[in-house]
């Protein structure tokens, strides 16, 4: 545990006691507060600065003493003697310099003269002068020619010696021979230069002898002086010596740096300061300084009030540490004084000079080291860094009397109240340096900006004063903070300067020899602090805290402005320098009071800003109000809130207050109330004037209000928004929906009108991709649908029930648009498909006799009028469009999330038992199934029937396709009729004729009354025509509900029916040839293997059994279908160029169904309770038919022989229930009538048992897949237990697919005896059983329907559904 923590309790106790007693510092400051004048502070500062000058180390200077003159002794050896080594071998090539040497030597000489020579010995001016004289002679042309010729080194040496002698003896006295030695040295330098040239150009290796002789000559020339660059050898070799002498003090201010600082701080001139120094010079001496130290040491020993005492510290350890460090410091200072004036050691009685010690036992230099903190340089110019032994130095003086101990005027250099004087001078120095513009700021760092505090000179002066006056380092720091506090409160310094001041005292020492964490330990080890420093530090922190809090409050009052003042520096100083200080304490009540005051201030400022926004954006005149004004006001509010949120994202709370919360909780409720009132008034005025506000203005206002509500919800989650946005602005959405609904038909018509229904390829003959096979009209209308829905989605409507209702209304519009598109496209498609072929147009001009003749010719040639239909590519594009529309509608259904919208409305609705079912519109689905025993209207004994449905006002409601040459046609076409009450439907069967008017085959009527369909179950009606035959209609009803699922289901069913009808029209163009190739005539031709004259008569008697013939081979059977396969291939090739793959499979699937129906017609007649005139096939005929079925199955499956991949109709479609029914005929076809009846009875019993089991499980009744027979029950409409094709089951592609799968499973799970009954129709002896079985099925169907009605009534709450239906 640290000392600080150990004594923390005692510290607080002593501080509280200290504060209660009012004792803050030494006795001088405890008893009274001394008033310090400007002159007093200046005087004592000047004394310390002057003393520093006296005690500074004395400056020493070097003084030269010339050596006595001695005669020069020169060797008697002459230059000629030295050159004998070269002249001995005069003709040797090894002693001659090489070619090119003269040029390189000239360059080197020039380099010496230009000062570029790197060797230091060539830089002397005398050497350059000698070399210059030689260069003049060297560059003479005659000399250079001679030297180039002879190439002797001795000639160069002699010429240089001659020129050097002449140059150096100039200006010398006749008796002065010192220059002669200089000639030898310069000549040696020239020889050395020659050697350097040879060496640098690698010539020395080729002439070793020349190199050696040059080295020998240089050695001989340097016999008198080995150092060419020695100073004693320069200037003619004149010698001498130097001595250091002490420069005496000048006692002038210009030589006193600290004195000049004092003068600048106190605003005095050097002359005034010089006068004060001269006047007090006799008193301000080193002796007086030494006397002050001895007096101070005596007071320290006596524990007097002139120094700090133990009761000035919180704990004794702090006092002991301070006192232990004080004695070595005093010894250092005394030694420095004695060293500066050694005479004091002699004049001071009883004092011996101190001795240096490397270690002083028990000394703590912390306070002494801390004195250097405020300067980079050493604090004093005279303090000795080593501790000294002052044991032999007498602390007392014989002249010091005990009676004078308490006299304040006894000290010469120490003021009466050092702490107060130091603070005064510190304040003056800081003011001076802060106002000094020439003072450079400190370097900026990542944490602190560049600031200016103290100059280096001021810091040195303050260190000198604190050291001389024995002010502890902690006290100096606290006094410095107190001065900074005072100037900050007086606004003399900025916040950055305050921050710099705190960082300044917390920075570690830069002295590498000191502990870098010493300052931090000194600041936070409060055991070494005096009580006065404790109290003053608390006072400083408290005052600064209050000042900073005021500044923070003032700054935050501008926080909502565009460019507010930054509060980060204030927060930083508060957190890092005030709140983190252990001495700072502030009660929670004070902080809560400030938080409350700050919150109220911010709310008031937010209120003022909102009022300013309101006046700016909303006019005073209410008749000129527009939504634009509310929008602009909202944008201003949101922009301000977002700006404040972004500004205070990192620190959302400041002193417990969130500026964003204060802003939002003030202005958003105000805006909500004002916006609500303004919007209501605008709507009211518009209603009074009969005007409509633009819809886009309402949408824009909603978007702005939603943004504001979002901000409100994020900041104030528990406070509801006061503006009922959706309630007031929902009408704009409904207006937009109604406008869209009124324009939808025009949009669709324009899209179709501008579409040419061609594939969207870039090139004319290019094969289109899958996504290019639909035209632009379907893309345009779905683009309109998506834009319509996206417009509502982009509003981000926040009321789920209203949003679901909007989507429901849009779903109704989309359904209406698609219905219109299907109607227009199908009409165009029908016109294209119903056009006459060229042969038909030619036949139109024939007379009746010509037609009979042509018919006879065709019969003779065994030819029927079967011509391939020429399809238009535009027709296939239309089918592609419908298929693409189904895909896009399914995608739209998922994006809208139809089920979720329906669930929202369902949750909001009342329970079923509490709500009343009000159905105003009813959708009757009428399926025109088939007709029997129609009247023949054509000369061939057949008819080409089609059915037209109309109302009692002769308005056409629907029309089926034409079934050519058939008296028992099957259409299986469905139409939806919407009505609000009972409706009479007239069904008319017409015979199509290419020429003239169409003939009426027969009529029948049925009344569609919603009250009869209260159970919503499908019913089947056999309508007897007024001429001959009957028509089967299957009718079901649904209430048209205002339900999004209903509207999407209705749209899907419209698309699918259109798609099915268009596909059926395409396949109808091929079905004639299918019927021709798979007819009984083709079967007879295959078996007879030829044509006879009886063909014409057989044409009118097709049911006559063929004669027995030999069975055809497999090849003949296959060959019989080749024309049909070729016909299919030709048409499929045409379709494949335009139809999409999905549409192609759809057409092939429909053709496969036509094939199955045709083959089924070959085998058995339709189901009825009456015997049929159709004869039963023989075994050979049956085998051929089943062979054809297998061949056609393989053809439509289209398996690739190489890859084994199926490219045609999928297997699950090929193996339909009808396909399995046909295949089962093979097992019963030739069974006896009695056996068939027994089998039928077993199946009937099994069906009854299954229905009973289902009733026991409270499940739906078993489905009877066959239509009801005729009779009395058929006339009134017998309820059917078939699975109704509800619109809700068609609301997307997924539900449609699931419904088909369920239907397939039901057919497979519930086998019936329909095929057996159809076989029995060809057995005259089974007529009675057919009638009895028909009645049995009617009873079973009636019972099942009644049970279903009861269950539905119970589920609906006791028959409420029936009671709410309208009745006549």
Short mmCIF file of N, CA and C in Angstrom, two decimals, residues 14 107 131 174 311 352 448 490 523 574 743 753 822 861 879 905 969 986 1093 1175 1177 1183 1365:
data_model
loop_
_atom_site.label_atom_id
_atom_site.label_comp_id
_atom_site.label_asym_id
_atom_site.label_seq_id
_atom_site.Cartn_x
_atom_site.Cartn_y
_atom_site.Cartn_z
N UNK A 14 -6.57 16.28 8.89
CA UNK A 14 -5.73 17.45 9.11
C UNK A 14 -6.19 18.62 8.26
N UNK A 107 46.48 20.37 -64.15
CA UNK A 107 45.14 20.35 -63.54
C UNK A 107 45.23 20.30 -62.02
N UNK A 131 52.93 28.08 -55.21
CA UNK A 131 52.50 27.25 -56.33
C UNK A 131 52.03 28.11 -57.49
N UNK A 174 67.38 41.17 -44.34
CA UNK A 174 68.59 40.47 -44.82
C UNK A 174 69.06 39.41 -43.85
N UNK A 311 4.29 20.74 11.75
CA UNK A 311 2.85 20.95 11.71
C UNK A 311 2.38 21.59 10.42
N UNK A 352 35.57 25.65 7.54
CA UNK A 352 36.51 24.96 6.67
C UNK A 352 35.82 24.68 5.35
N UNK A 448 -2.20 17.97 -27.14
CA UNK A 448 -2.24 19.37 -26.70
C UNK A 448 -1.93 20.27 -27.87
N UNK A 490 -10.11 35.85 -14.62
CA UNK A 490 -10.14 37.23 -15.13
C UNK A 490 -10.14 37.29 -16.65
N UNK A 523 3.31 14.95 -7.76
CA UNK A 523 1.97 15.54 -7.82
C UNK A 523 0.94 14.69 -7.08
N UNK A 574 -12.22 19.63 -17.56
CA UNK A 574 -12.98 19.21 -16.39
C UNK A 574 -12.69 17.76 -16.02
N UNK A 743 -58.09 5.54 -64.25
CA UNK A 743 -57.16 5.61 -65.37
C UNK A 743 -56.67 4.25 -65.84
N UNK A 753 -52.74 -0.75 -77.62
CA UNK A 753 -52.80 -0.02 -78.88
C UNK A 753 -51.42 0.21 -79.47
N UNK A 822 -56.72 -8.98 -70.56
CA UNK A 822 -57.08 -10.31 -71.08
C UNK A 822 -58.22 -10.21 -72.10
N UNK A 861 -62.53 -39.63 -103.15
CA UNK A 861 -61.08 -39.62 -102.98
C UNK A 861 -60.65 -39.88 -101.53
N UNK A 879 -50.25 -15.18 -76.46
CA UNK A 879 -50.28 -16.24 -75.46
C UNK A 879 -49.08 -16.13 -74.52
N UNK A 905 -56.01 -7.47 -41.64
CA UNK A 905 -57.43 -7.11 -41.69
C UNK A 905 -58.27 -8.11 -40.90
N UNK A 969 -71.13 -32.48 -78.44
CA UNK A 969 -69.89 -31.72 -78.19
C UNK A 969 -69.59 -31.56 -76.70
N UNK A 986 -79.91 -17.01 -70.43
CA UNK A 986 -80.42 -17.73 -71.60
C UNK A 986 -79.25 -18.37 -72.32
N UNK A 1093 -66.02 -48.85 -103.29
CA UNK A 1093 -67.06 -47.92 -103.69
C UNK A 1093 -68.05 -47.67 -102.55
N UNK A 1175 -71.54 -48.14 -81.48
CA UNK A 1175 -71.25 -49.56 -81.35
C UNK A 1175 -69.91 -49.78 -80.66
N UNK A 1177 -66.22 -51.45 -80.22
CA UNK A 1177 -65.14 -51.86 -81.12
C UNK A 1177 -64.85 -53.33 -80.95
N UNK A 1183 -57.10 -53.18 -80.19
CA UNK A 1183 -55.62 -53.27 -80.16
C UNK A 1183 -54.98 -52.12 -80.93
N UNK A 1365 -78.35 -13.78 -46.67
CA UNK A 1365 -78.41 -13.66 -48.12
C UNK A 1365 -79.71 -13.00 -48.54
#
